Amino acid sequence: MKGKKIVVVEDEEDIRELIEYHLQREGFAVIGVEDGERGLLTIERELPDLVLLDLMLPGIDGLEICRELRNREKTKHISVLMVTAKTEEADVVLGLGLGADDYIQKPFRPRELVARVKSAIRRREFAEEEPSKVLKRGPLEIDLVKHRTTMLSGPDGEREELKLTATEFELLHVLARRPGRVFDREELMEMSRGESGVALDRVIDAHIRSIRKKLGEQRGLIETVRSVGYRFTERP
Ligand code: CA
């Protein structure tokens, strides 16, 4: 996530600074803007990975910005997370209809904001990849439609099915989709469960151990990257 760029459009200075502070601490490059017009210009110039958009803004409001972003070729892939007051519930529904990815209500806990930002960025990264029905990686074939994983088991091309649990299947899929990319445990938790912060690091470790056991001689396909997480490698 480090170095990902985020534009924060928020007219209340206290809130904008709070958001900036917490996102910068996570390694994001953050640009704060206080009104809608400049917000739109800044987004078009910077083409950030994500926009945090306050709904009620002077000038162009958050909904209008969202609509504009989705209408323009250059900006339509950018993640949009709306920040709203509780009274703006109806607008939120409208905003999601206009293509916002998610929303968070004021007052929010900084930790929750950070988690929502990270998962919005990841979801979009994954959504943009070519959907493929069968993922082939070395000796493995992961069938995403049948939720079935098979592994080469003999010299004549025999295959055996790996009996993976639903979570193990998701984890293996996440890792195998991007060979070489290191995933930390938090990412694996989020992407395999679709939400953040519930499972524990050691639960992920236990799942990985179990997958490796089932991989048997091919256990080296999943590498441990010390003090970071795991990665899939095609050269065990
Ligand atoms: Ca506002």
Coordinates of C-alpha atoms and ligand atoms in Angstrom, one line a residue:
M1 CA 0.0 0.0 0.0
K2 CA 3.0 2.3 0.5
G3 CA 3.1 5.1 -2.0
K4 CA -0.5 4.7 -3.2
K5 CA -1.9 8.2 -3.8
I6 CA -5.0 9.4 -2.1
V7 CA -6.9 12.7 -2.7
V8 CA -9.0 13.8 0.3
V9 CA -11.8 16.3 -0.6
E10 CA -13.1 17.7 2.7
D11 CA -14.0 21.2 3.7
E12 CA -13.8 20.8 7.4
E13 CA -10.2 21.4 8.3
D14 CA -10.1 19.4 11.5
I15 CA -11.5 16.3 9.8
R16 CA -9.3 16.7 6.7
E17 CA -6.2 17.0 8.8
L18 CA -7.2 14.0 10.9
I19 CA -7.7 11.9 7.8
E20 CA -4.4 13.1 6.3
Y21 CA -2.5 12.3 9.4
H22 CA -3.7 8.7 9.7
L23 CA -3.3 7.9 6.0
Q24 CA 0.2 9.4 5.9
R25 CA 1.1 7.3 8.9
E26 CA 0.2 4.3 6.8
G27 CA 2.6 5.4 4.1
F28 CA 0.0 6.8 1.7
A29 CA 0.8 9.9 -0.3
V30 CA -2.1 12.2 0.6
I31 CA -3.2 15.4 -1.0
G32 CA -5.9 17.4 0.9
V33 CA -8.3 19.7 -0.9
E34 CA -11.0 21.8 0.7
D35 CA -13.6 22.4 -2.0
G36 CA -15.3 20.6 -4.8
E37 CA -13.9 22.5 -7.8
R38 CA -10.3 22.2 -6.8
G39 CA -11.0 18.6 -5.7
L40 CA -12.1 17.7 -9.2
L41 CA -9.1 19.5 -10.8
T42 CA -6.7 17.9 -8.4
I43 CA -8.1 14.4 -9.0
E44 CA -7.8 14.8 -12.8
R45 CA -4.3 16.1 -12.5
E46 CA -3.0 13.6 -9.9
L47 CA -5.0 10.5 -11.0
P48 CA -4.8 9.0 -7.5
D49 CA -5.5 5.4 -6.5
L50 CA -8.4 6.5 -4.3
V51 CA -10.5 9.5 -3.5
L52 CA -12.0 10.2 -0.1
L53 CA -15.0 12.4 -0.8
D54 CA -17.0 14.4 1.6
L55 CA -20.6 14.7 0.5
M56 CA -21.4 18.3 1.5
L57 CA -18.8 20.6 0.0
P58 CA -18.8 24.2 -1.1
G59 CA -19.1 24.6 -4.9
I60 CA -19.5 21.2 -6.5
D61 CA -20.7 18.6 -4.0
G62 CA -19.5 15.1 -3.5
L63 CA -22.2 13.4 -5.5
E64 CA -21.5 15.6 -8.5
I65 CA -17.8 14.9 -8.2
C66 CA -18.5 11.2 -8.1
R67 CA -20.7 11.4 -11.2
E68 CA -18.0 13.4 -13.1
L69 CA -15.3 10.9 -12.2
R70 CA -17.3 8.0 -13.4
N71 CA -18.1 9.8 -16.6
R72 CA -14.6 10.5 -17.6
E73 CA -12.4 7.8 -19.2
K74 CA -9.3 8.9 -17.3
T75 CA -10.9 8.8 -13.8
K76 CA -13.5 6.2 -14.0
H77 CA -11.3 3.5 -12.5
I78 CA -10.4 5.5 -9.4
S79 CA -11.7 4.1 -6.1
V80 CA -14.2 6.5 -4.4
L81 CA -14.9 6.3 -0.7
M82 CA -17.6 8.7 0.5
V83 CA -17.4 10.3 3.9
T84 CA -20.9 11.3 5.1
A85 CA -22.8 12.6 8.1
K86 CA -25.5 10.3 9.4
T87 CA -28.3 12.6 8.1
E88 CA -27.1 12.1 4.5
E89 CA -28.2 8.5 4.3
A90 CA -30.3 9.1 1.2
D91 CA -27.4 10.7 -0.6
V92 CA -25.3 7.7 0.3
V93 CA -27.6 5.4 -1.6
L94 CA -27.5 7.8 -4.5
G95 CA -23.7 8.0 -4.3
L96 CA -23.3 4.2 -4.4
G97 CA -25.6 4.2 -7.4
L98 CA -23.3 6.7 -9.1
G99 CA -20.4 4.3 -8.6
A100 CA -18.9 5.1 -5.3
D101 CA -17.1 2.0 -3.9
D102 CA -18.0 2.4 -0.3
Y103 CA -18.9 5.0 2.3
I104 CA -18.0 5.7 5.9
Q105 CA -20.0 7.7 8.4
K106 CA -18.8 10.5 10.5
P107 CA -17.7 10.3 13.3
F108 CA -15.5 7.4 12.3
R109 CA -12.6 5.6 14.1
P110 CA -9.3 6.3 12.2
R111 CA -8.5 2.6 12.2
E112 CA -11.8 1.8 10.5
L113 CA -11.1 4.5 7.9
V114 CA -7.7 3.1 7.1
A115 CA -9.1 -0.4 6.8
R116 CA -11.8 0.7 4.5
V117 CA -9.4 2.6 2.3
K118 CA -7.1 -0.4 2.0
S119 CA -9.8 -2.8 1.1
A120 CA -11.3 -0.4 -1.4
I121 CA -7.9 -0.1 -3.2
R122 CA -7.4 -3.9 -3.1
R123 CA -10.8 -4.7 -4.3
R124 CA -10.4 -2.5 -7.3
E125 CA -6.9 -3.9 -8.1
F126 CA -8.4 -7.3 -8.2
A127 CA -11.5 -6.4 -10.1
E128 CA -9.4 -4.9 -12.8
E129 CA -7.6 -8.1 -13.6
E130 CA -8.8 -10.3 -16.3
P131 CA -11.2 -12.8 -14.9
S132 CA -10.2 -16.2 -15.8
K133 CA -12.0 -19.4 -15.1
V134 CA -9.1 -21.8 -14.6
L135 CA -5.9 -20.5 -13.2
K136 CA -2.8 -22.6 -14.2
R137 CA 0.3 -22.3 -12.1
G138 CA 3.0 -24.9 -12.5
P139 CA 1.6 -28.2 -11.3
L140 CA -1.6 -26.6 -10.1
E141 CA -4.9 -25.9 -11.7
I142 CA -7.4 -23.8 -9.8
D143 CA -10.9 -23.9 -11.2
L144 CA -12.7 -20.8 -10.0
V145 CA -16.1 -21.8 -11.2
K146 CA -16.1 -25.3 -9.7
H147 CA -14.0 -24.2 -6.7
R148 CA -11.8 -27.2 -7.4
T149 CA -8.0 -27.4 -7.3
T150 CA -6.0 -30.2 -8.9
M151 CA -2.4 -31.0 -8.8
L152 CA -0.2 -33.0 -11.2
S153 CA 0.5 -36.2 -9.4
G154 CA 2.3 -38.6 -11.8
P155 CA 4.7 -38.7 -14.7
D156 CA 1.8 -39.3 -17.2
G157 CA -0.1 -36.2 -16.4
E158 CA -2.4 -37.7 -13.8
R159 CA -4.0 -35.2 -11.6
E160 CA -5.2 -35.4 -8.0
E161 CA -7.8 -33.2 -6.4
L162 CA -6.7 -31.2 -3.4
K163 CA -9.4 -31.2 -0.7
L164 CA -9.3 -27.6 0.4
T165 CA -11.7 -25.8 2.7
A166 CA -13.4 -22.7 1.4
T167 CA -10.9 -20.4 3.2
E168 CA -7.9 -22.4 2.0
F169 CA -9.2 -22.3 -1.5
E170 CA -9.5 -18.5 -1.4
L171 CA -6.1 -18.1 0.2
L172 CA -4.4 -20.2 -2.4
H173 CA -6.3 -18.4 -5.2
V174 CA -5.2 -15.0 -3.9
L175 CA -1.6 -16.0 -3.7
A176 CA -1.5 -17.9 -7.0
R177 CA -3.1 -15.1 -9.0
R178 CA 0.0 -13.1 -8.5
P179 CA 3.1 -15.3 -8.4
G180 CA 6.0 -13.5 -6.8
R181 CA 3.9 -10.8 -5.1
V182 CA 4.3 -10.9 -1.3
F183 CA 1.0 -10.7 0.6
D184 CA 1.1 -9.8 4.3
R185 CA -1.3 -11.5 6.7
E186 CA -3.6 -8.6 6.9
E187 CA -4.1 -8.6 3.2
L188 CA -4.7 -12.3 3.1
M189 CA -7.3 -12.0 5.8
E190 CA -9.1 -9.3 4.0
M191 CA -9.0 -10.8 0.6
S192 CA -9.9 -14.3 1.7
R193 CA -12.8 -13.2 3.9
G194 CA -14.0 -10.1 2.2
E195 CA -13.7 -8.1 5.3
S196 CA -11.0 -6.9 7.7
G197 CA -9.9 -7.3 11.2
V198 CA -11.7 -10.4 12.3
A199 CA -9.3 -13.2 12.0
L200 CA -5.9 -13.3 13.7
D201 CA -2.5 -13.6 12.1
R202 CA -2.0 -17.1 13.5
V203 CA -5.3 -18.2 11.9
I204 CA -3.8 -17.3 8.5
D205 CA -0.6 -19.2 9.5
A206 CA -2.7 -22.2 10.4
H207 CA -4.5 -22.1 7.1
I208 CA -1.2 -21.8 5.2
R209 CA 0.2 -24.8 7.1
S210 CA -2.8 -26.8 6.2
I211 CA -2.6 -25.9 2.5
R212 CA 1.1 -26.8 2.4
K213 CA 0.4 -30.2 4.0
K214 CA -2.1 -30.9 1.3
L215 CA 0.4 -29.7 -1.4
G216 CA 2.8 -32.4 -0.1
E217 CA 5.9 -32.4 -2.3
Q218 CA 4.8 -29.2 -3.9
R219 CA 4.6 -27.4 -0.6
G220 CA 7.4 -25.1 -1.7
L221 CA 4.9 -23.4 -4.0
I222 CA 4.0 -21.2 -1.1
E223 CA 7.0 -19.4 0.4
T224 CA 7.2 -17.7 3.7
V225 CA 8.7 -14.2 3.5
R226 CA 10.0 -13.7 7.0
S227 CA 8.3 -11.0 9.1
V228 CA 6.2 -10.0 6.1
G229 CA 3.9 -12.8 4.9
Y230 CA 3.6 -15.3 2.0
R231 CA 4.1 -15.5 -1.7
F232 CA 3.3 -18.0 -4.4
T233 CA 6.3 -19.1 -6.4
E234 CA 6.2 -21.2 -9.6
R235 CA 9.6 -22.6 -9.0
P236 CA 9.4 -24.7 -5.9
Ligands
CA1 CA -18.6 19.0 4.5

